[in-house]
Coordinates of C-alpha atoms and ligand atoms in Angstrom, one line a residue:
X238 CA 61.6 108.9 72.0
X239 CA 62.7 112.2 73.6
X240 CA 66.4 112.9 73.9
X241 CA 68.4 110.7 76.5
X242 CA 69.1 112.5 79.7
X243 CA 65.9 114.5 80.0
X244 CA 63.2 114.3 82.6
X245 CA 61.0 112.2 80.3
X246 CA 63.9 109.9 79.3
X247 CA 66.4 110.0 82.0
X248 CA 69.8 108.2 81.7
X249 CA 69.4 105.1 83.9
X250 CA 72.6 104.0 85.5
X251 CA 73.1 100.8 87.6
X252 CA 75.9 101.1 90.0
X253 CA 77.1 97.5 91.2
X254 CA 78.6 97.9 94.7
X255 CA 78.0 100.5 97.4
X256 CA 81.5 101.2 98.6
X257 CA 83.2 104.6 98.4
X258 CA 83.8 104.3 94.6
X259 CA 80.2 103.5 94.0
X260 CA 78.9 106.5 95.9
X261 CA 81.4 108.8 94.4
X262 CA 80.3 107.7 91.0
X263 CA 76.6 108.1 91.9
X264 CA 77.4 111.6 93.3
X265 CA 79.3 112.7 90.1
X266 CA 76.5 111.3 87.9
X267 CA 73.7 113.0 90.0
X268 CA 75.4 116.4 90.1
X269 CA 76.7 116.4 86.6
X270 CA 77.2 119.9 85.2
X271 CA 75.9 119.0 81.7
X272 CA 72.3 119.0 82.9
X273 CA 71.9 115.4 81.9
X274 CA 69.0 114.0 84.0
X275 CA 70.4 110.8 85.5
X276 CA 68.7 108.1 87.6
X277 CA 71.0 106.0 89.7
X278 CA 70.1 102.6 91.1
X279 CA 72.8 101.1 93.4
X280 CA 72.9 97.4 93.9
X281 CA 74.6 95.8 96.9
X282 CA 75.1 92.2 97.6
X283 CA 74.9 92.8 101.4
X284 CA 72.0 94.3 103.3
X285 CA 74.2 97.0 104.5
X286 CA 76.1 99.6 102.3
X287 CA 79.5 101.3 102.4
X288 CA 81.8 98.4 101.3
X289 CA 85.2 98.6 103.0
X290 CA 84.2 101.6 105.0
X291 CA 82.1 99.2 107.1
X292 CA 83.9 95.9 106.4
X293 CA 87.6 97.0 105.9
X294 CA 88.3 100.1 107.9
X295 CA 89.6 99.2 111.3
X296 CA 87.1 99.3 114.1
X297 CA 89.4 101.7 116.1
X298 CA 89.5 104.2 113.3
X299 CA 86.0 105.7 113.8
X300 CA 86.9 109.1 112.5
X301 CA 87.6 107.6 109.1
X302 CA 84.2 106.2 109.0
X303 CA 82.6 109.6 109.3
X304 CA 82.9 109.7 105.6
X305 CA 79.5 107.8 105.4
X306 CA 77.7 111.0 106.3
X307 CA 78.7 112.1 102.8
X308 CA 77.3 108.9 101.3
X309 CA 74.0 109.3 103.3
X310 CA 73.6 112.7 101.8
X311 CA 74.1 111.4 98.3
X312 CA 71.4 108.8 99.1
X313 CA 68.8 111.5 100.0
X314 CA 68.7 112.5 96.2
X315 CA 65.4 111.4 94.7
X316 CA 67.0 110.2 91.6
X317 CA 69.0 107.6 93.7
X318 CA 67.8 104.2 94.9
X319 CA 69.5 101.7 97.0
X320 CA 68.8 97.8 96.4
X321 CA 70.6 96.0 99.2
X322 CA 70.7 92.3 99.4
X323 CA 70.7 91.9 95.7
X324 CA 73.7 90.0 94.2
X325 CA 74.9 90.7 90.7
X326 CA 75.4 87.5 88.9
X327 CA 72.9 85.6 91.1
X328 CA 69.7 87.7 91.7
X329 CA 70.2 89.8 88.8
X330 CA 72.3 89.0 85.8
X331 CA 74.2 91.1 83.3
X332 CA 71.5 90.5 80.6
X333 CA 68.8 91.7 83.1
X334 CA 70.8 95.0 83.6
X335 CA 71.2 95.6 79.9
X336 CA 67.3 95.5 79.7
X337 CA 66.8 98.2 82.3
X338 CA 69.9 100.5 82.2
X339 CA 71.7 102.6 79.6
X340 CA 74.9 102.3 81.6
X341 CA 76.4 99.9 84.2
X342 CA 79.1 100.8 86.5
X343 CA 81.1 98.1 88.4
X344 CA 82.3 99.2 91.9
X345 CA 82.7 95.9 93.4
X346 CA 86.2 96.5 94.8
X347 CA 88.8 93.7 95.4
X348 CA 87.3 90.9 97.4
X349 CA 90.0 88.3 97.8
X350 CA 93.7 88.2 98.6
X351 CA 97.0 87.6 96.9
X352 CA 98.9 84.5 97.7
X353 CA 102.5 83.9 98.7
X354 CA 102.8 80.6 96.9
X355 CA 105.0 79.0 99.6
X356 CA 104.9 75.5 101.1
X357 CA 102.6 75.3 104.1
X358 CA 100.4 78.5 103.0
X359 CA 97.2 76.3 103.4
X360 CA 98.1 74.9 106.8
X361 CA 95.5 75.5 109.5
X362 CA 96.6 78.7 111.2
X363 CA 97.7 80.4 108.1
X364 CA 95.0 83.1 107.1
X365 CA 94.5 85.7 104.7
X366 CA 94.5 89.1 106.5
X367 CA 91.4 90.0 104.3
X368 CA 89.4 87.3 106.0
X369 CA 90.6 88.3 109.5
X370 CA 89.6 92.0 108.7
X371 CA 86.1 90.9 107.3
X372 CA 85.6 88.8 110.4
X373 CA 86.5 91.4 113.1
X374 CA 84.4 93.9 111.1
X375 CA 81.3 91.8 111.3
X376 CA 81.1 90.9 107.6
X377 CA 78.2 88.3 107.4
X378 CA 80.2 86.0 105.0
X379 CA 83.0 85.8 107.5
X380 CA 81.3 85.8 110.9
X381 CA 81.6 82.0 111.2
X382 CA 85.3 81.8 110.8
X383 CA 87.5 80.9 113.8
X384 CA 91.1 81.9 114.5
X385 CA 93.2 80.1 116.9
X386 CA 94.8 82.8 119.1
X387 CA 96.0 80.4 121.8
X388 CA 99.8 80.5 121.0
X389 CA 102.1 83.4 122.1
X390 CA 103.3 84.5 118.6
X391 CA 101.3 85.7 115.8
X392 CA 103.0 86.7 112.5
X393 CA 101.7 89.4 110.0
X394 CA 103.2 89.3 106.6
X395 CA 103.4 92.5 104.7
X396 CA 104.0 96.2 105.4
X397 CA 100.8 97.9 104.1
X398 CA 98.3 99.7 106.3
X399 CA 96.2 96.5 106.3
X400 CA 99.1 94.8 108.0
X401 CA 99.2 97.7 110.5
X402 CA 95.5 97.4 111.2
X403 CA 95.7 93.5 111.7
X404 CA 98.7 93.9 114.0
X405 CA 97.1 96.8 116.1
X406 CA 93.9 94.8 116.7
X407 CA 96.0 91.7 117.8
X408 CA 98.1 93.9 120.1
X409 CA 95.3 96.1 121.5
X410 CA 94.0 95.7 125.1
X411 CA 90.5 94.5 125.5
X412 CA 89.6 98.0 127.0
X413 CA 90.8 99.5 123.8
X414 CA 88.8 97.3 121.6
X415 CA 85.7 97.6 123.8
X416 CA 85.5 101.3 122.8
X417 CA 85.2 100.3 119.2
X418 CA 82.5 98.9 116.9
X419 CA 84.4 95.5 116.5
X420 CA 82.1 92.7 116.0
X421 CA 80.9 91.3 119.4
X422 CA 82.1 87.7 118.5
X423 CA 85.5 89.0 117.7
X424 CA 85.7 91.0 120.9
X425 CA 84.9 87.8 122.8
X426 CA 87.4 85.8 120.9
X427 CA 90.1 88.4 121.4
X428 CA 89.4 88.2 125.2
X429 CA 90.6 84.8 125.1
X430 CA 93.6 85.6 123.0
X431 CA 97.0 84.5 124.3
X432 CA 99.0 86.5 121.8
X433 CA 101.8 88.3 123.5
X434 CA 104.1 89.0 120.4
X435 CA 103.0 90.0 116.9
X436 CA 105.9 89.8 114.5
X437 CA 105.5 91.8 111.3
X438 CA 107.6 90.8 108.4
X439 CA 108.4 93.4 105.6
X440 CA 110.1 92.0 102.6
X441 CA 112.0 95.4 101.9
X442 CA 113.2 97.9 104.4
X443 CA 111.6 100.4 106.7
X444 CA 112.5 103.1 104.1
X445 CA 110.2 101.2 101.5
X446 CA 107.4 100.3 103.9
X447 CA 103.9 101.1 102.4
X448 CA 102.5 102.0 105.9
X449 CA 101.9 105.6 106.5
X450 CA 103.2 107.8 109.4
X451 CA 100.0 108.0 111.5
X452 CA 99.6 104.2 111.4
X453 CA 103.2 103.7 112.7
X454 CA 102.8 106.5 115.3
X455 CA 99.7 104.8 116.7
X456 CA 101.6 101.7 117.5
X457 CA 103.5 103.8 120.2
X458 CA 100.1 104.8 121.8
X459 CA 98.9 101.3 122.4
X460 CA 98.2 100.6 126.0
X461 CA 99.6 97.1 126.4
X462 CA 102.1 96.8 123.5
X463 CA 105.7 97.9 123.1
X464 CA 107.1 98.3 119.6
X465 CA 110.4 96.4 119.2
X466 CA 112.8 97.3 116.4
X467 CA 116.4 96.0 116.3
X468 CA 119.3 98.2 115.5
X469 CA 119.8 96.5 112.1
X470 CA 116.1 97.2 111.3
X471 CA 115.9 100.8 112.5
X472 CA 118.9 102.0 110.3
X473 CA 118.5 101.9 106.5
X474 CA 121.1 100.1 104.4
X475 CA 123.4 102.2 102.2
X476 CA 121.0 102.1 99.1
X477 CA 117.9 103.2 101.2
X478 CA 120.0 105.9 102.9
X479 CA 121.1 107.2 99.6
X480 CA 117.5 107.3 98.5
X481 CA 116.4 109.1 101.5
X482 CA 119.2 111.7 101.2
X483 CA 118.5 112.5 97.6
X484 CA 114.7 112.4 97.5
X485 CA 112.1 114.5 99.4
X486 CA 110.1 111.5 100.5
X487 CA 108.6 112.8 103.7
X488 CA 106.6 109.7 104.6
X489 CA 109.6 107.3 104.2
X490 CA 111.8 109.8 106.2
X491 CA 109.4 110.1 108.9
X492 CA 108.8 106.4 109.0
X493 CA 112.5 105.7 109.5
X494 CA 112.8 108.4 112.1
X495 CA 110.0 106.8 114.1
X496 CA 111.5 103.3 113.7
X497 CA 114.7 104.8 115.2
X498 CA 112.8 106.3 118.0
X499 CA 111.2 102.9 118.8
X500 CA 114.5 101.3 118.7
X501 CA 115.8 103.8 121.2
X502 CA 113.0 103.4 123.8
X503 CA 113.6 101.6 127.0
X504 CA 111.6 98.6 127.7
X505 CA 108.4 99.6 129.5
X506 CA 107.5 97.1 132.3
X507 CA 103.8 98.0 132.0
X508 CA 103.5 96.7 128.5
X509 CA 103.3 93.0 128.4
X510 CA 102.9 92.7 124.6
X511 CA 105.3 93.2 121.9
X512 CA 105.0 94.4 118.3
X513 CA 108.2 93.2 116.6
X514 CA 108.8 95.0 113.4
X515 CA 111.3 93.1 111.1
X516 CA 112.5 94.2 107.6
X517 CA 114.2 92.7 104.7
X518 CA 112.8 89.2 105.4
X519 CA 110.4 87.1 103.5
X520 CA 108.6 83.8 104.5
X521 CA 109.8 80.9 102.7
X522 CA 107.7 78.1 104.3
X523 CA 105.1 77.5 107.0
X524 CA 105.7 74.4 108.9
X525 CA 103.7 72.3 111.3
X526 CA 102.1 69.0 111.9
X527 CA 98.4 69.6 110.7
X528 CA 98.5 73.3 111.9
X529 CA 101.1 76.1 111.9
X530 CA 104.0 75.6 114.3
X531 CA 106.9 77.4 112.8
X532 CA 107.7 80.1 110.2
X533 CA 110.8 79.9 108.1
X534 CA 112.2 83.2 106.6
X535 CA 115.0 84.2 104.5
X536 CA 117.0 87.4 104.9
X537 CA 116.7 89.7 101.8
X538 CA 119.0 92.3 100.4
X539 CA 117.9 95.3 98.2
X540 CA 119.0 96.0 94.8
X541 CA 118.0 98.7 92.2
X542 CA 115.8 97.2 89.5
X543 CA 115.9 98.1 85.9
X544 CA 112.7 100.0 86.4
X545 CA 114.3 102.2 89.0
X546 CA 112.7 100.9 92.2
X547 CA 114.4 99.0 95.1
X548 CA 113.6 95.4 95.0
X549 CA 114.3 92.6 97.5
X550 CA 116.5 89.6 96.7
X551 CA 116.8 86.5 98.9
X552 CA 120.2 85.7 100.4
X553 CA 121.3 82.4 101.7
X554 CA 120.5 83.3 105.3
X555 CA 117.6 81.5 106.8
X556 CA 115.9 81.5 110.3
X557 CA 113.1 79.6 111.7
X558 CA 110.9 80.6 114.7
X559 CA 107.8 79.3 116.5
X560 CA 104.4 80.9 115.8
X561 CA 100.9 79.6 116.2
X562 CA 99.0 81.9 113.6
X563 CA 100.0 83.8 110.6
X564 CA 98.1 86.6 108.7
X565 CA 99.1 87.2 105.0
X566 CA 98.5 90.8 104.4
X567 CA 100.1 91.1 100.9
X568 CA 97.3 92.9 99.1
X569 CA 93.8 92.5 97.9
X570 CA 92.8 91.0 94.5
X571 CA 89.7 91.4 92.4
X572 CA 87.4 88.6 91.4
X573 CA 85.6 88.2 88.2
X574 CA 81.9 89.0 87.8
X575 CA 79.7 86.7 85.8
X576 CA 79.2 88.1 82.3
X577 CA 81.8 90.9 82.6
X578 CA 85.4 90.9 81.3
X579 CA 88.2 90.2 83.7
X580 CA 92.0 90.6 83.2
X581 CA 93.3 87.8 85.3
X582 CA 96.9 88.9 85.6
X583 CA 96.0 92.2 87.3
X584 CA 92.9 91.0 89.0
X585 CA 90.8 93.9 87.6
X586 CA 88.0 94.6 84.9
X587 CA 90.0 95.5 81.8
X588 CA 89.3 99.1 80.9
X589 CA 90.5 102.2 79.1
X590 CA 90.2 105.1 81.6
X591 CA 87.1 103.6 83.0
X592 CA 85.4 102.3 79.9
X593 CA 85.2 98.5 80.2
X594 CA 87.2 96.8 77.3
X595 CA 86.5 93.3 75.9
X596 CA 90.1 92.2 76.9
X597 CA 93.2 94.0 78.1
X598 CA 93.9 96.9 75.7
X599 CA 90.9 95.6 73.5
X600 CA 88.0 97.4 72.3
X601 CA 85.6 99.2 74.6
X602 CA 82.2 97.9 75.3
X603 CA 79.4 100.4 75.1
X604 CA 77.4 101.2 78.3
X605 CA 80.0 99.3 80.6
X606 CA 82.2 101.2 83.0
X607 CA 84.3 100.6 86.1
X608 CA 85.6 102.6 89.1
X609 CA 87.5 102.0 92.3
X610 CA 90.0 99.0 93.1
X611 CA 88.3 96.7 90.4
X612 CA 89.3 99.5 87.9
X613 CA 92.9 100.3 89.1
X614 CA 93.8 97.6 91.6
X615 CA 93.8 97.9 95.4
X616 CA 95.6 101.1 96.2
X617 CA 95.1 104.4 97.7
X618 CA 92.8 105.6 100.5
X619 CA 89.1 106.3 100.5
X620 CA 89.5 109.8 99.1
X621 CA 91.5 108.4 96.1
X622 CA 88.3 107.0 94.8
X623 CA 86.6 110.4 94.3
X624 CA 88.7 111.7 91.5
X625 CA 89.0 108.1 90.1
X626 CA 85.1 107.8 90.0
X627 CA 84.7 111.4 88.6
X628 CA 87.1 110.4 85.7
X629 CA 85.0 107.4 84.8
X630 CA 81.7 109.4 85.1
X631 CA 83.2 112.1 82.7
X632 CA 83.5 109.3 80.1
X633 CA 80.0 108.1 80.9
X634 CA 78.5 111.5 80.2
X635 CA 80.5 112.0 77.1
X636 CA 79.2 108.7 75.8
X637 CA 75.7 109.4 76.9
X638 CA 75.8 112.7 75.0
X639 CA 76.8 110.6 71.9
X640 CA 74.2 108.0 72.6
X641 CA 76.8 105.3 72.9
X642 CA 75.0 103.3 75.4
X643 CA 73.1 100.1 76.0
X644 CA 69.5 100.4 74.6
X645 CA 67.3 99.1 77.3
X646 CA 63.8 97.8 76.5
X647 CA 62.3 98.8 79.9
X648 CA 64.3 101.5 81.5
X649 CA 62.1 102.1 84.5
X650 CA 62.4 101.7 88.3
X651 CA 58.9 99.9 88.2
X652 CA 60.3 97.3 85.7
X653 CA 63.3 96.6 87.9
X654 CA 61.4 96.3 91.0
X655 CA 58.8 93.9 89.4
X656 CA 61.7 91.7 88.2
X657 CA 63.1 91.6 91.7
X658 CA 59.7 91.0 93.2
X659 CA 59.0 88.2 90.5
X660 CA 62.2 86.5 91.6
X661 CA 61.3 86.8 95.2
X662 CA 64.5 88.8 95.9
X663 CA 63.9 90.6 99.3
X664 CA 65.7 93.9 98.5
X665 CA 66.5 96.3 101.3
X666 CA 66.0 100.0 100.8
X667 CA 68.1 102.8 102.1
X668 CA 65.4 103.8 104.6
X669 CA 65.6 100.2 105.9
X670 CA 69.3 100.3 106.2
X671 CA 69.1 103.5 108.0
X672 CA 66.6 101.9 110.5
X673 CA 69.1 99.1 111.1
X674 CA 71.8 101.9 111.5
X675 CA 69.9 103.7 114.2
X676 CA 69.3 100.4 116.0
X677 CA 73.0 99.5 115.9
X678 CA 73.9 102.9 117.2
X679 CA 71.4 102.5 120.0
X680 CA 72.8 99.3 121.1
X681 CA 76.2 100.8 121.1
X682 CA 75.3 103.8 123.1
X683 CA 74.0 101.7 126.1
X684 CA 77.6 100.1 126.2
X685 CA 79.7 103.2 125.4
X686 CA 80.5 102.0 121.9
X687 CA 80.0 103.7 118.6
X688 CA 77.6 101.0 117.6
X689 CA 77.0 97.2 118.1
X690 CA 76.8 95.7 114.6
X691 CA 74.2 93.3 113.2
X692 CA 76.3 90.5 111.6
X693 CA 73.5 87.9 110.9
X694 CA 71.5 88.5 107.7
X695 CA 68.6 86.4 108.8
X696 CA 68.2 88.5 112.0
X697 CA 68.5 91.8 110.0
X698 CA 65.8 90.7 107.6
X699 CA 63.5 89.4 110.3
X700 CA 63.8 92.7 112.0
X701 CA 63.1 94.6 108.8
X702 CA 60.2 92.3 107.8
X703 CA 58.7 93.0 111.2
X704 CA 58.8 96.7 110.5
X705 CA 57.5 96.5 107.0
X706 CA 54.6 94.3 108.2
Ligands
NAP970 P1 99.7 97.6 100.1 O1 99.7 98.9 100.8 O2 99.7 97.4 98.7 O3 100.7 96.6 100.9 C1 101.0 95.3 100.5 C2 102.3 94.9 101.3 O4 102.4 93.5 100.9 C3 103.4 95.6 100.9 O5 104.2 95.8 102.1 C4 104.1 94.7 100.0 O6 105.5 94.7 99.9 C5 103.8 93.3 100.5 N1 104.0 92.3 99.7 C6 103.4 92.0 98.4 N2 103.7 90.8 98.0 C7 104.5 90.2 98.8 C8 105.1 89.0 99.0 N3 105.0 88.1 97.9 N4 105.8 88.8 100.1 C9 106.0 89.6 101.1 N5 105.4 90.8 101.0 C10 104.6 91.1 100.0 O7 98.3 96.8 100.5 P2 97.2 96.8 101.7 O8 98.0 96.9 102.9 O9 96.4 95.7 101.5 O10 96.4 98.1 101.6 C11 95.6 98.3 100.3 C12 95.3 99.9 100.3 O11 94.4 100.2 101.2 C13 96.6 100.7 100.4 O12 96.5 101.7 99.5 C14 96.4 101.1 101.8 O13 97.3 102.4 102.1 C15 94.9 101.3 101.9 N6 94.6 101.3 103.4 C16 94.6 102.5 104.0 C17 94.3 102.5 105.3 C18 94.5 103.9 106.2 O14 94.4 104.9 105.5 N7 94.5 103.7 107.4 C19 94.1 101.3 106.1 C20 94.0 100.0 105.5 C21 94.4 100.1 104.0 P3 106.2 95.7 98.8 O15 106.1 97.1 99.2 O16 107.6 95.2 98.7 O17 105.6 95.3 97.5

C-alpha cells in the first residue's frame, strides 16, 4: 500500500455533524499545508446542514447566518462529501466508521440543556430554552412542541445570549418577526401570544452578565417593548463596582452603562410590552396546580470565591410572582454518542487537546477526535470554533503522518455509499440540500422574508425524491 495521504491512498476522514465546528475542521483538513491528500465525508443527522447556524442563531440575526456562504464554499471541494439524513449510532455505527475511515471527528455540539434542579421544574409551562429556540427555528424534532403563551408574564432564567434571544423573540412585534426566517408555525403561534412582560432573571449582577453589548443594545430598538431596570438593578454593588474600577472589562462596563441608560428612560406610551431585567435573583420553586402559575425567587448577594470569581449566595429574602410560562436558559449540555466515550460531569467527549481519550484524563484513542462544543463545552461564538477546529486538525495531521490512525478495511466512498444503500438509508447530498435552500429562499422572496423554511422531513424527502426520479 502506498503512503497514507497520497492521491492513491488518501487520508479518509468522517466528520460527524455539520455545524460550524464540523465545517471548520473539514476546511482545515482539506487545506492542510503538509500536502496530505484528505477526503472528508460529513455525516449529518438532519436533512439540512449548518447545525446551530440554522437551528440556533436567532431568526432576526440574519447577518450572522451569512457565515454559511463560507461553508458552501468548503463544500465545493471535490474531496468533500455531505451525507445528510444519516444518524451516527443508528444508520451508521462506530464500528462501520472504523471500517471506512482512518479518522473520525465528532462535531455534534451540545444538544440538551442544563437543569436547575428545583421543585416544579417539570411543571407544564416550564421549558428548556434550547427547545423553544429549536422550535422557533424550525428544527424538525421540535416542530410539534406547543408553548402556552396565553398569560401576560413570561420568565426567562439566565443572562447569556441565548436568554437574550429568547426574550427578544417573545417581546418582538409580529411585524418584526415577519421580516425574519422564523418557522411559519412559530410566527402563527406568536401572533396569538398574550405575553406583555418578559422577566429576565440573572443570578449575579449586571456587571457579571454573560450577554454581550450588541444584544443588550438591541433590546432598546424593539418596536413594542420597553426595557425596565430598577435602580437597585442598574447600579452595581460595592464588590462589582470595585471590579469595574480596577479591571479594563469593556463589555461589563458598557453593559452596566446601558442598564443605567435603560433605568433613566421615561416610560414610552407607544411600547405596550416590557422586558424587566432583574439581577441577583435565583428561582427556587415553580408553583402551580398542574401547570405553572407562580415563580418563587430568592435574592442573592455576591461574594468573592476562593477561585477569584464573584459568585452568588442566597439570602433569606424571598419573593413570589405570577407567571404562566418559564424558559430555562442556563446553558446547553452535550449528550453521549453510542460507542464513543463521554465525560458525564462536563457533558463532553473526554479529550486531550482534541484527541479523544478513553476516560477523563485517560489514554488517547487512535483515530478519534473531537471539535466544538462537544470538545470544550458550550461557550463562545461561531468564530470561536475556527481556531478550535484547527487545533484538533493539527493533531490529526500529526497522527496521520505517524500512521497512528484506524486501519480501515474498505477506505472508499463507494464502500460507504453501498453500505448506506444496503441499509436503505436515504442520504441527502449537498446538491440536494442546495436545491431545498433555493426553494426556501424563493418561498421567502414572495413574502419579503429571507426564506420560508421547510420543517417537515417527509415533505423535504418527497420533494427531493421527485427531483431524483
Ligand atoms: P452562557 O453564556 O453560558 O449563559 C448561561 C447563563 O445561565 C449565565 O447567565 C449563567 O449565570 C446562567 N446560569 C447557569 N446556571 C444557572 C443556575 N443554576 N441558575 C441560574 N442561572 C444559571 O450560555 P448560553 O446563553 O446558552 O450561550 C451559549 C454560548 O453561545 C455562549 O458562548 C453565547 O455567547 C453563545 N451565543 C452567542 C450568541 C450571539 O453571538 N448573538 C447568541 C446565542 C448564543 P452565571 O454567569 O452566573 O454562571
